[in-house]
CSV table of C-alpha atoms and ligand atoms in Angstrom, one decimal:
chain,number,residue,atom,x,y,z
A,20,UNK,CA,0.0,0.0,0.0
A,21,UNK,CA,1.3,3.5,-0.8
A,22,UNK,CA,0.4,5.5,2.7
A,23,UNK,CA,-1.3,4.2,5.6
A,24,UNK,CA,-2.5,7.1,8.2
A,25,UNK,CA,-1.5,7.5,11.1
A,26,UNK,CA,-3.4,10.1,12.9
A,27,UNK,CA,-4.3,9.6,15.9
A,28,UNK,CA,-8.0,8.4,16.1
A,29,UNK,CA,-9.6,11.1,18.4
A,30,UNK,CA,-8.6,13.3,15.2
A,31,UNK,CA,-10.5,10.9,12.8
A,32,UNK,CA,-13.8,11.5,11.3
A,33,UNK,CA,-14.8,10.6,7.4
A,34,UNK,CA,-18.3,10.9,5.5
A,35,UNK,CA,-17.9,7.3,5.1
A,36,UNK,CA,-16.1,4.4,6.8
A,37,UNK,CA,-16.0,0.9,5.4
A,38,UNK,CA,-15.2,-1.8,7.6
A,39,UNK,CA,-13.5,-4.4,5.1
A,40,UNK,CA,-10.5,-4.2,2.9
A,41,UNK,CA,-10.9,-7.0,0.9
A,42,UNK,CA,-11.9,-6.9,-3.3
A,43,UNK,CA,-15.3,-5.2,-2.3
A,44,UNK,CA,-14.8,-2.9,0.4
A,45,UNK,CA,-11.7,-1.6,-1.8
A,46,UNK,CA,-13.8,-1.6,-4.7
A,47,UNK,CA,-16.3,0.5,-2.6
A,48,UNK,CA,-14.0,2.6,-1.8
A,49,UNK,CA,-12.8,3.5,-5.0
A,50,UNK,CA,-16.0,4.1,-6.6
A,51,UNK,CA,-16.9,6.4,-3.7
A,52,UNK,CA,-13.0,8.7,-3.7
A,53,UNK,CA,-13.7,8.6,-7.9
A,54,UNK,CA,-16.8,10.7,-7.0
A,55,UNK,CA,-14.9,13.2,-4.7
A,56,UNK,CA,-16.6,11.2,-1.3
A,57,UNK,CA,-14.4,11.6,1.9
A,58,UNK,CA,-13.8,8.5,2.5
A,59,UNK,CA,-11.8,6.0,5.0
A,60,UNK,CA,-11.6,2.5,5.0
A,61,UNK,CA,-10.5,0.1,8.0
A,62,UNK,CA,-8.8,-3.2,8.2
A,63,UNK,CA,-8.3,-5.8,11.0
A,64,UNK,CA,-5.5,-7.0,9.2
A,65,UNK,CA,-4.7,-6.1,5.9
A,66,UNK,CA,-5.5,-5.5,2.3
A,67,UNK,CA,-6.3,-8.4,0.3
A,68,UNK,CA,-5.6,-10.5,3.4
A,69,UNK,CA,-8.3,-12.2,3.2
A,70,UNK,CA,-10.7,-14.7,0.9
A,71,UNK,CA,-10.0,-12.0,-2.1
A,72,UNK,CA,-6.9,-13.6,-1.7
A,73,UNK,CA,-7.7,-17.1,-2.3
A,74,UNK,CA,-9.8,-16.4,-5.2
A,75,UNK,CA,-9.3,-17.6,-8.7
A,76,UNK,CA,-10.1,-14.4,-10.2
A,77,UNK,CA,-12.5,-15.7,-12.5
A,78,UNK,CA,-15.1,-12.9,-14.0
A,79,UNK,CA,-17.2,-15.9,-15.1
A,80,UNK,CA,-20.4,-13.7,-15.8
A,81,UNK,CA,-21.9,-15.9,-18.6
A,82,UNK,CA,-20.3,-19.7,-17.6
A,83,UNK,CA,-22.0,-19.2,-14.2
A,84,UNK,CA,-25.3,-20.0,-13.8
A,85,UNK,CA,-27.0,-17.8,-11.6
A,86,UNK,CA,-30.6,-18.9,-10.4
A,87,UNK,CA,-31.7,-14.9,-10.1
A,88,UNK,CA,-32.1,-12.7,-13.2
A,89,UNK,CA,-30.9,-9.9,-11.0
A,90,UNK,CA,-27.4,-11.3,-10.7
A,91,UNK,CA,-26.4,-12.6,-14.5
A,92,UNK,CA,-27.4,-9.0,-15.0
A,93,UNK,CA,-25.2,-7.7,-12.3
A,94,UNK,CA,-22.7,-10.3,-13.3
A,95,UNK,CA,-22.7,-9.0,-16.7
A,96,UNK,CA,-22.1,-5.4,-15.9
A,97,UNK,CA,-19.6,-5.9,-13.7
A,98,UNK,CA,-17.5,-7.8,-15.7
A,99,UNK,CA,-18.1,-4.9,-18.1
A,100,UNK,CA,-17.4,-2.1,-15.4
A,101,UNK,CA,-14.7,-3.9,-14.3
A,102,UNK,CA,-12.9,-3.9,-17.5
A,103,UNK,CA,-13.6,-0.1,-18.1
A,104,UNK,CA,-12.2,0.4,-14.4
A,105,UNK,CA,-8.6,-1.0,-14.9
A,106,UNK,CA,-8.0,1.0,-17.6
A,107,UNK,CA,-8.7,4.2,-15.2
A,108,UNK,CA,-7.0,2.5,-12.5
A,109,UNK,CA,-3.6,1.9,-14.2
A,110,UNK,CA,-3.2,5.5,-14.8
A,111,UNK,CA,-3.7,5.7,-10.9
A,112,UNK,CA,-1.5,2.9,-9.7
A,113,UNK,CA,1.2,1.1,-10.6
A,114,UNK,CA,-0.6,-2.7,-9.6
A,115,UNK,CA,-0.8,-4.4,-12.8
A,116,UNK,CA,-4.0,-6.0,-12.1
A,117,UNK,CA,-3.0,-9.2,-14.8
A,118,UNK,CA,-6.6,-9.1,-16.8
A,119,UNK,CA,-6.6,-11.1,-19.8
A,120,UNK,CA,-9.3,-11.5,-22.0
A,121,UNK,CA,-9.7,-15.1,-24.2
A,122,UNK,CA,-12.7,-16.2,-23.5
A,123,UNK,CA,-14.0,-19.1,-21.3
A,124,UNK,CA,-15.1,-23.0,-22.8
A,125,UNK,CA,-17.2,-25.2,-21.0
A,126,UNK,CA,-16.3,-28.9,-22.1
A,127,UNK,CA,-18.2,-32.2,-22.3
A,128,UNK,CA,-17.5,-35.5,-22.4
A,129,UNK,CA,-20.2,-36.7,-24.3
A,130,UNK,CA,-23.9,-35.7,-25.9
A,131,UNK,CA,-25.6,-37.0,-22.9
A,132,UNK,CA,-23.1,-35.1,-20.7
A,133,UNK,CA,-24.3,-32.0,-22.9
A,134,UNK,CA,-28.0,-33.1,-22.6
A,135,UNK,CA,-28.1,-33.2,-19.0
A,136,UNK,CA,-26.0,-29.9,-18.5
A,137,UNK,CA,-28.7,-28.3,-20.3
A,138,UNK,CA,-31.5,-29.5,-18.6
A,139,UNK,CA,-30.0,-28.5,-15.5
A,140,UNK,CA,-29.3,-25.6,-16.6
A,141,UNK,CA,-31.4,-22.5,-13.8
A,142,UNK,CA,-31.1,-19.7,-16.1
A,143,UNK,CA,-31.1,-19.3,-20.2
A,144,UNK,CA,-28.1,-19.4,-22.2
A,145,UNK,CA,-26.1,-16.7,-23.4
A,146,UNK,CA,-26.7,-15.4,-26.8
A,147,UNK,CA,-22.9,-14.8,-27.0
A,148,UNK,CA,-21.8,-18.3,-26.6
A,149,UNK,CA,-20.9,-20.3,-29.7
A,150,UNK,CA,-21.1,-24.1,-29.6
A,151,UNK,CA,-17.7,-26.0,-30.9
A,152,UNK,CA,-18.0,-29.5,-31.6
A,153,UNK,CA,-15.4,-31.6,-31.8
A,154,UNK,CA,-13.0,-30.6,-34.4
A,155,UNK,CA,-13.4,-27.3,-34.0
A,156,UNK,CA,-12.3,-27.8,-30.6
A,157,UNK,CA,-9.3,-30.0,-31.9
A,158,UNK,CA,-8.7,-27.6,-34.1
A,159,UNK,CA,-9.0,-24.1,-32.0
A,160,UNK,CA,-8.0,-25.9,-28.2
A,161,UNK,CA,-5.4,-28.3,-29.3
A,162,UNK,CA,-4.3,-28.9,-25.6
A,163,UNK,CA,-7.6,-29.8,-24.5
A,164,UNK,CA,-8.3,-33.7,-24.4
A,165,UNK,CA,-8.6,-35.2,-27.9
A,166,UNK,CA,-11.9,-37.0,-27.3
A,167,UNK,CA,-13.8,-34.3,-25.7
A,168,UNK,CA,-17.4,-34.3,-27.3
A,169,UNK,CA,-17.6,-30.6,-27.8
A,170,UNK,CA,-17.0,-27.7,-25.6
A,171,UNK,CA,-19.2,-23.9,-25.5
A,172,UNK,CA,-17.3,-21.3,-25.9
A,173,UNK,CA,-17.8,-17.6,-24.4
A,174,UNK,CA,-15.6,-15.0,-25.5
A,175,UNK,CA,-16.4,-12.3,-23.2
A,176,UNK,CA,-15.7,-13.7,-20.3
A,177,UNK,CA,-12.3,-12.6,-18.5
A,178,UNK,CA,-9.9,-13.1,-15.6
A,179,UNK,CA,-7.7,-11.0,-13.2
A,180,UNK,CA,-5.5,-11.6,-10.8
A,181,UNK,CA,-7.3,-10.7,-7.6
A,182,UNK,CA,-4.9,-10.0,-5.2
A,183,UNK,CA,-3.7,-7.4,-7.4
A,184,UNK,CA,-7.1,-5.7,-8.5
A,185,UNK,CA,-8.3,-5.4,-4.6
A,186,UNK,CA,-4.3,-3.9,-4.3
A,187,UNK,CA,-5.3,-1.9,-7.4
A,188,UNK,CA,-8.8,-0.8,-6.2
A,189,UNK,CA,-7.4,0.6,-3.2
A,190,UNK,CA,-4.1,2.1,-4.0
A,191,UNK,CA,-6.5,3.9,-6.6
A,192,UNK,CA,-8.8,5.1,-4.0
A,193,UNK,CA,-6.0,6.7,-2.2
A,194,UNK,CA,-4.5,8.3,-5.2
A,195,UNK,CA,-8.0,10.4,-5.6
A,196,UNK,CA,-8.2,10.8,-1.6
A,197,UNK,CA,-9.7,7.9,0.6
A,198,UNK,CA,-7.8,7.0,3.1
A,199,UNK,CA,-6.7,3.3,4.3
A,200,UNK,CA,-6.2,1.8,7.8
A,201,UNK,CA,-5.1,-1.9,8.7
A,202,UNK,CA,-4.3,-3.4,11.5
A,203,UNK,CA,-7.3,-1.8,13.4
A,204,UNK,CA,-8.9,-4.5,15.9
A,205,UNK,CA,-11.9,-4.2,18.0
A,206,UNK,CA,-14.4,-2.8,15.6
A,207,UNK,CA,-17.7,-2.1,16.4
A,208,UNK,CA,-20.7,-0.2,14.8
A,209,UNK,CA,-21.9,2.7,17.4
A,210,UNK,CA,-25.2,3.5,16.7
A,211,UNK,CA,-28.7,5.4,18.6
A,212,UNK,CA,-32.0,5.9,17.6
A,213,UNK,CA,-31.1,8.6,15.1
A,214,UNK,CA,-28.8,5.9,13.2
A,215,UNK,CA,-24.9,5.6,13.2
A,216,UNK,CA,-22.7,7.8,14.8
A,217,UNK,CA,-19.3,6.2,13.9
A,218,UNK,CA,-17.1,2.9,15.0
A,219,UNK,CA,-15.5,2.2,18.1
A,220,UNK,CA,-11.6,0.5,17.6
A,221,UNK,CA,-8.7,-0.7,19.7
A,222,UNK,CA,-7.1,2.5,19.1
A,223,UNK,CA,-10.3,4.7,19.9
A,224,UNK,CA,-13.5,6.0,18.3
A,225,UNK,CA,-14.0,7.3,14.7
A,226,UNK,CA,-17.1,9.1,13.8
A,227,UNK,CA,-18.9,9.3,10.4
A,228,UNK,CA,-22.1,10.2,8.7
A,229,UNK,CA,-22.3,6.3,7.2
A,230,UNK,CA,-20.8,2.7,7.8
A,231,UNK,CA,-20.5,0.2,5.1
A,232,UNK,CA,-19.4,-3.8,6.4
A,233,UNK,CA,-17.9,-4.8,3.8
A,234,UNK,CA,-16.1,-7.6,6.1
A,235,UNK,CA,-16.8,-10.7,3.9
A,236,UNK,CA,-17.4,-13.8,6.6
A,237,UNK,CA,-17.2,-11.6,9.8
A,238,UNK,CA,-19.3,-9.2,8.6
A,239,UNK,CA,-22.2,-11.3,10.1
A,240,UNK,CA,-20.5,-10.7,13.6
A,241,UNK,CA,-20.5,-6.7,12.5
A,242,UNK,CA,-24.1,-7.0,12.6
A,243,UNK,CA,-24.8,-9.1,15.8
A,244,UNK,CA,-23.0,-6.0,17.7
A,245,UNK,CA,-25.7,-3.6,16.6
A,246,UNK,CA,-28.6,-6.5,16.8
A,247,UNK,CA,-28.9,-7.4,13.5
A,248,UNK,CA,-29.0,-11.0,12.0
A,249,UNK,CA,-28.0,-11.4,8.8
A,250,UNK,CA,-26.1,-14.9,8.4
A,251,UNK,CA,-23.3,-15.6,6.2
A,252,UNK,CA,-22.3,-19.2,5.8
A,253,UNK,CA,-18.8,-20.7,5.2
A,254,UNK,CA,-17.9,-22.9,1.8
A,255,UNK,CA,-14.6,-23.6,2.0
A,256,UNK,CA,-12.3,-24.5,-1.4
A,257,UNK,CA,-9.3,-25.5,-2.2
A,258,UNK,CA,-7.4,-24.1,-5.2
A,259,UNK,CA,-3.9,-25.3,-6.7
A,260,UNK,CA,-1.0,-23.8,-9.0
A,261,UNK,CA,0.8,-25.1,-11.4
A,262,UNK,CA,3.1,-23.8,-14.4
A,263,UNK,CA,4.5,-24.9,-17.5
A,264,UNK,CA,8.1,-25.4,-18.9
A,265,UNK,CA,9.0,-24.0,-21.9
A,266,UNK,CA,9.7,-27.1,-23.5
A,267,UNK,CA,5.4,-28.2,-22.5
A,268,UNK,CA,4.4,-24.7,-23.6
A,269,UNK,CA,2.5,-26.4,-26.1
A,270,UNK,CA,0.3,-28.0,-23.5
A,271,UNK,CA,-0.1,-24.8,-21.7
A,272,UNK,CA,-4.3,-24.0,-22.2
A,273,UNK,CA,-4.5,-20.2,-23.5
A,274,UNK,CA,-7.8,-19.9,-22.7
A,275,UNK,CA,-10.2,-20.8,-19.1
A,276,UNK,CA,-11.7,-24.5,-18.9
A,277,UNK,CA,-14.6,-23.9,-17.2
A,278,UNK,CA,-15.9,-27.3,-16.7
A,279,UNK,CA,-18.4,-29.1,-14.2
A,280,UNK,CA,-16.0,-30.7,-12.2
A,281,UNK,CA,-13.0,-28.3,-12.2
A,282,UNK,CA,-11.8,-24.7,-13.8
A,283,UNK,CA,-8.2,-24.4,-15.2
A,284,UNK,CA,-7.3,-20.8,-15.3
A,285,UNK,CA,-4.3,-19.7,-17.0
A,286,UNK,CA,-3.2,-16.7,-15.1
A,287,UNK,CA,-1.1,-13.4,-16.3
A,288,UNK,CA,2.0,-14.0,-14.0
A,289,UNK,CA,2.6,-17.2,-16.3
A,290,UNK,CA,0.9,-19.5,-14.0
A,291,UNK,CA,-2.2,-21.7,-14.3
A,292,UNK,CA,-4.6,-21.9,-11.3
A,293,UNK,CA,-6.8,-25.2,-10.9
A,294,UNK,CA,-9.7,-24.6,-8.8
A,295,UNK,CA,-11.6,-25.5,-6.7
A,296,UNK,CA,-13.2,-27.9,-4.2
A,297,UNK,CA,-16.4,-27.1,-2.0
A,298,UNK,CA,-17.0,-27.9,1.3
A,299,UNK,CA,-20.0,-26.1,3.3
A,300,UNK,CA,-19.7,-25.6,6.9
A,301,UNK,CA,-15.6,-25.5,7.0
A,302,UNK,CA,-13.9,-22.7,7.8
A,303,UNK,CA,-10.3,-23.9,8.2
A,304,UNK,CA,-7.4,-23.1,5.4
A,305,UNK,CA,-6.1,-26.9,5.7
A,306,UNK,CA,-5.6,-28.2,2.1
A,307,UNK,CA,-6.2,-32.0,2.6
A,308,UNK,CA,-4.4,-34.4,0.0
A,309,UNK,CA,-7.7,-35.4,-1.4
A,310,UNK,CA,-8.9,-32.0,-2.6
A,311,UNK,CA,-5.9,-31.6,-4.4
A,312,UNK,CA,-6.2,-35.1,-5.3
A,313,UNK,CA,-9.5,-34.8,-6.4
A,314,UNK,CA,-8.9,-31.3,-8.8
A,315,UNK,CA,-5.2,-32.8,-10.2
A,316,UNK,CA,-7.5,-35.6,-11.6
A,317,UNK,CA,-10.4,-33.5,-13.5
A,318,UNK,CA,-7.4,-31.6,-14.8
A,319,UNK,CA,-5.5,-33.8,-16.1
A,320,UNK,CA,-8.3,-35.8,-17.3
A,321,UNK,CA,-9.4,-31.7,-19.3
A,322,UNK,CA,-5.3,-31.4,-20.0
A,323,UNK,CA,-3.6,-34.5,-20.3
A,324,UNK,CA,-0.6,-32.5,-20.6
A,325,UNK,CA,-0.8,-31.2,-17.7
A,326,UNK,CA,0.9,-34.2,-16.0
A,327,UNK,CA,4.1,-32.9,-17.7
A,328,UNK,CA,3.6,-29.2,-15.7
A,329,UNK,CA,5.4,-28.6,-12.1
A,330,UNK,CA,3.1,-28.2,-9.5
A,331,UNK,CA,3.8,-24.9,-7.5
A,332,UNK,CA,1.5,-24.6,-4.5
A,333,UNK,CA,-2.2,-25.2,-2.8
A,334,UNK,CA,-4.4,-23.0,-0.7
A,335,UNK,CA,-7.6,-22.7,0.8
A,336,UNK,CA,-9.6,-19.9,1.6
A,337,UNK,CA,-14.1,-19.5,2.6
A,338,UNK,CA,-16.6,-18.6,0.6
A,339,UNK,CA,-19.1,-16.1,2.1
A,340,UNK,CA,-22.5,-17.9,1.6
A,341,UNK,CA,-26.1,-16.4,2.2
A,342,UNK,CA,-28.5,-18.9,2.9
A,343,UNK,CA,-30.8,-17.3,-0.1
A,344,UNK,CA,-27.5,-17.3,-2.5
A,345,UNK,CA,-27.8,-13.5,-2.6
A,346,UNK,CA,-25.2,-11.2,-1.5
A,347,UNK,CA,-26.3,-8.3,0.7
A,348,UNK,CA,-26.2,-5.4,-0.4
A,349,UNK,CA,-28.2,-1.9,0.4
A,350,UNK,CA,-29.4,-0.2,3.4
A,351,UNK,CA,-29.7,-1.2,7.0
A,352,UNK,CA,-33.2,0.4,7.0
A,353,UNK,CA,-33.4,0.1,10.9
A,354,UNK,CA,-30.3,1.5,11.4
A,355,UNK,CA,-29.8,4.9,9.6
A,356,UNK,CA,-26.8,5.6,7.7
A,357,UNK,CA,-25.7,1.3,8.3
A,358,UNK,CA,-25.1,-0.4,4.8
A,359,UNK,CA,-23.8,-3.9,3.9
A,360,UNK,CA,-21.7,-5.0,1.3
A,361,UNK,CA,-21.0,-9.0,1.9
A,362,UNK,CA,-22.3,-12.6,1.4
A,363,UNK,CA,-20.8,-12.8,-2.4
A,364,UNK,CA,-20.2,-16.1,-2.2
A,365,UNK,CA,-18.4,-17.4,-5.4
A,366,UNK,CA,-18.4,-14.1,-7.2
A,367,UNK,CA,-17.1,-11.4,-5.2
A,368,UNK,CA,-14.1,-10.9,-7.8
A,369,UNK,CA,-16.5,-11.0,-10.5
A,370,UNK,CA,-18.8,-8.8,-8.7
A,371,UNK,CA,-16.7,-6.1,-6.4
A,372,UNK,CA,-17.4,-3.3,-9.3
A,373,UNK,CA,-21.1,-3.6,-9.5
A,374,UNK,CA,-21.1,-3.6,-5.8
A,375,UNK,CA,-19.1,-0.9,-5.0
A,376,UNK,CA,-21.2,1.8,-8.2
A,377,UNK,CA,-24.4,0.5,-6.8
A,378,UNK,CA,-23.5,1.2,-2.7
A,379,UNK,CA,-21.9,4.8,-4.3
A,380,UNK,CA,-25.6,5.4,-5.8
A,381,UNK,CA,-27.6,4.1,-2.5
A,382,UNK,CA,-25.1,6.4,-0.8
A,383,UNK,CA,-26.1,9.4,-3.3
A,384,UNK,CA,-29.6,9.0,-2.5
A,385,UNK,CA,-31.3,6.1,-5.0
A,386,UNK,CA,-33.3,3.7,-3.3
A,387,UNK,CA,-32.8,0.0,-3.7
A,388,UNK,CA,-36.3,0.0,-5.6
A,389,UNK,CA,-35.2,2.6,-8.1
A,390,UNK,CA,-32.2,0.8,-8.5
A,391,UNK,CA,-33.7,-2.5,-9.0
A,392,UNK,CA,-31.9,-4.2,-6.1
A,393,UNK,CA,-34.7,-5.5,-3.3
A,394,UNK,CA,-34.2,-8.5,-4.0
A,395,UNK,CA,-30.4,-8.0,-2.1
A,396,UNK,CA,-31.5,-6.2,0.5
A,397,UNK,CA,-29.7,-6.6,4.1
A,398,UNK,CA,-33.2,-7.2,6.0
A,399,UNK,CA,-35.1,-9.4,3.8
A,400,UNK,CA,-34.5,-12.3,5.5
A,401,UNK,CA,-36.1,-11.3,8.5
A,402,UNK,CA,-38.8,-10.4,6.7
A,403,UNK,CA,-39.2,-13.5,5.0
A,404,UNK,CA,-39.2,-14.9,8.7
A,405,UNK,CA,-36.1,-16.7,7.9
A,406,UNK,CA,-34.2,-15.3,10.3
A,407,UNK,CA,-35.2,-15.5,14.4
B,17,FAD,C1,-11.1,-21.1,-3.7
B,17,FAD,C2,-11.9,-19.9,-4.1
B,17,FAD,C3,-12.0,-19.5,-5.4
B,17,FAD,C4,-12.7,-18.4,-5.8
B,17,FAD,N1,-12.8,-18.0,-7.1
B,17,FAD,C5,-13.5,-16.9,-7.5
B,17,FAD,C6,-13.5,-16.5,-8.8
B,17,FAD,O1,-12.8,-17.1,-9.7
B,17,FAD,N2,-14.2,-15.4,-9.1
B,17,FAD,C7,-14.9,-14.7,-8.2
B,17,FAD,O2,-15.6,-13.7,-8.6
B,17,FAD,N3,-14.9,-15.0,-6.9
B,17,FAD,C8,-14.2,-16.1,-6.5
B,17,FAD,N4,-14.2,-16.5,-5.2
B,17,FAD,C9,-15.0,-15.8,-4.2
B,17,FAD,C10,-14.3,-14.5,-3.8
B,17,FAD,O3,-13.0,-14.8,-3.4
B,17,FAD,C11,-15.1,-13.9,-2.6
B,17,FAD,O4,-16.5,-13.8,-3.0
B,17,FAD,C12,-14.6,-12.5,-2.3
B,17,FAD,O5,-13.2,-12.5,-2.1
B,17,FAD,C13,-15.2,-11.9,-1.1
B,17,FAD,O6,-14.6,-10.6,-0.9
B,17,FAD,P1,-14.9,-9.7,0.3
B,17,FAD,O7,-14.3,-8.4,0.1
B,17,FAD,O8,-16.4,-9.7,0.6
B,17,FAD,O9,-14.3,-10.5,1.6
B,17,FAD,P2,-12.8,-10.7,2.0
B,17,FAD,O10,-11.9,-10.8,0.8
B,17,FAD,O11,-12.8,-11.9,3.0
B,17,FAD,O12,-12.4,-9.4,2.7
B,17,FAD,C14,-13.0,-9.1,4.0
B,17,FAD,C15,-12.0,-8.2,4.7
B,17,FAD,O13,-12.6,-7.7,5.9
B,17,FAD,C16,-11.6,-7.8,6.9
B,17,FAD,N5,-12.3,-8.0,8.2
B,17,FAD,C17,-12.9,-9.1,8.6
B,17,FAD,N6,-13.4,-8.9,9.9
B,17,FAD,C18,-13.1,-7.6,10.2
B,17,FAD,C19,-13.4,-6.9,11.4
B,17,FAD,N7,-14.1,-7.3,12.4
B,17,FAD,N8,-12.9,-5.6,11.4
B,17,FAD,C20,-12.2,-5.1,10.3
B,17,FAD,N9,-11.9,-5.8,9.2
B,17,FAD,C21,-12.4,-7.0,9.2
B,17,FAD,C22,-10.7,-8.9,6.6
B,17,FAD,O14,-9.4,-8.8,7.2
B,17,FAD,C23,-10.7,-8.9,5.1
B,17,FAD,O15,-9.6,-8.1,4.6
B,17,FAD,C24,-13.4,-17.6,-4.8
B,17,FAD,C25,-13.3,-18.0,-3.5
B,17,FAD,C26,-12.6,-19.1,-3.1
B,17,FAD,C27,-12.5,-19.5,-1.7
């Protein structure tokens, strides 16, 4: 990080503090300092520190399929936004933010491996993606396995290296004026019947007009301290690195496999990332012999030459869940000036820029209705009665 402030907290006071320095409080924050907002954002540890940084970095807007029309839309202009963003961004900071765009192909085995992905399909198919059978595939994927069936292919669809776009996001954001603190323990909302006043920390209080938790997996803990429930769940996955010699570069895929049972993502910094396993409920980092077992498998089975790669490293991180599949995101409505910004699950990378223009807009006085985002909003669980 370029500059981390160090006035003393008694000192502190910001229109806006945003508890949560990972890919979408940082994305937050830069949408809110590129419209001139005085904005600071805190960290318990520190940027990019934590599941932003086990992501694959996937902007998978059109492989994934999202049950809700809301999010493909969302999906779909983010990934957009996003894109528009690092161009602004590099002019900002120096964080090369690795995005390369070749398009993703969903494989299949066979025509009854094709039949049933369709019928399982929740929501429509793409008009973009184009449908390769075999020796197209042969011909345009020569790495991928010889007798794969056929394989859709989505050329909009992009990756990033996210580590670097949450690094990216925020050293932007302090280029035009927010300000960034980590290592700040102890955080709590402080709010009273007019709404919030601020945040209490190790290190003292800070006041402000709004609060955003943007805290991923502890953000449901945020809440709880004001007397709010809104659950996040854990899905822990595993996720694995490999790279190529220049003598296999042939083998190397240049484009994402986005398959059922795995995704192989060849990454910017020369790499390729093979992801990922899911297991609800688990919120250690352990990678366990069998996950990676279990991914090596599906990818070589996708790549057979990928059994001539060197395999790098494996890491874990957790997936914040909702239990609707819905991220939160809007107004606390019983707790003026209180916003969330969490529960993105799979797609936080994909979805940190839509998140952090539509919290900017709720922030500039739209309503969720007018922006079209009820269906996200931070209470609606309760109001379903899902929540005690
Ligand atoms: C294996 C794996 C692969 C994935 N692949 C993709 C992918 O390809 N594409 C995609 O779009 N998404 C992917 N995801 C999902 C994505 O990583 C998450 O949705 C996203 O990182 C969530 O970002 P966040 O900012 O909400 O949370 P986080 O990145 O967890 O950030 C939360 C921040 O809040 C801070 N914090 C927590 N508690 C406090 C507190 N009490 N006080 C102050 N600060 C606090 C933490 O230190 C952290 O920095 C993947 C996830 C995993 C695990």
């Amino acid at each position: 990080m370029k500059k981390i402030i160090t006035d003393r907290p008694d000192k502190i006071h910001a229109e806006t503090i945003i508890v949560g320095g990972g890919v979408v409080g940082c994305a937050i924050a830069y949408e809110l300092a590129s419209r001139g907002q005085d904005v600071l954002l805190v960290d318990r540890s520190a940027i990019a520190g934590g599941t932003s940084c086990a992501a694959a970095g996937m902007l998978a807007a059109d492989s994934e399929d999202f049950a809700h029309p809301l999010m493909a839309k969302l999906a779909r202009q983010s990934r957009q936004l996003l894109h528009e963003q690092q161009v602004l961004m590099a002019t900002l900071s120096d964080v090369e933010v690795g995005l390369q765009r070749h398009g993703f192909l969903t494989p299949f085995r066979s025509y009854s491996e094709l039949s049933s992905y369709k019928n399982n399909r929740k929501s429509a198919l793409s008009a973009d993606e184009v449908w390769w059978d075999r020796s197209v595939v042969q011909q345009e994927a020569p790495w991928l396995n010889r007798d794969t069936y056929g394989a859709y292919y989505r050329p909009y669809e992009s990756e990033i290296l996210p580590v670097h776009l949450t690094k990216a996001y925020a050293e932007s954001a302090q280029v035009l004026g927010a300000r960034v603190m980590e290592d700040i323990q102890d955080i709590r909302v402080q709010a009273n019947e007019h709404g919030v006043q601020g945040i209490t920390t190790s290190i003292g209080e800070m006041r402000c007009k709004h609060v955003i938790i943007a805290a991923g997996l502890q953000s449901e803990e945020l809440m709880r301290h004001v007397n709010l429930s809104l659950p996040v769940w854990s899905v822990k996955g595993e996720i694995a690195a490999v790279q190529f010699a220049d003598e296999h570069a042939g083998y190397r895929p240049d484009r994402t496999v986005y398959a059922e049972d795995i995704y192989i993502v060849p990454k910017a910094n020369g790499e390729v990332w093979l992801g990922a396993t899911s297991l609800p409920g688990r919120t250690d980092l352990n990678v366990s012999v069998q996950g990676v077992q279990k991914l090596l498998t599906a990818a070589t089975h996708w790549v057979p030459g990928m059994k001539e790669a060197q395999f790098l490293r494996a890491w874990a991180g957790v997936r914040p869940a909702t239990p609707d599949g819905l991220p939160y995101i809007g107004a606390c409505k019983s707790i003026p000036g209180l916003f969330a910004a969490f529960g993105h699950y799979r797609n936080g990378i994909l979805l940190s820029a839509i998140t952090g223009r539509l919290i900017a807009e709720l922030l500039a006085g739209k309503s969720s209705e007018e922006l079209g985002i009820e269906a996200l909003s931070p209470e609606r669980l309760n109001r379903k009665g899902v929540v005690q």
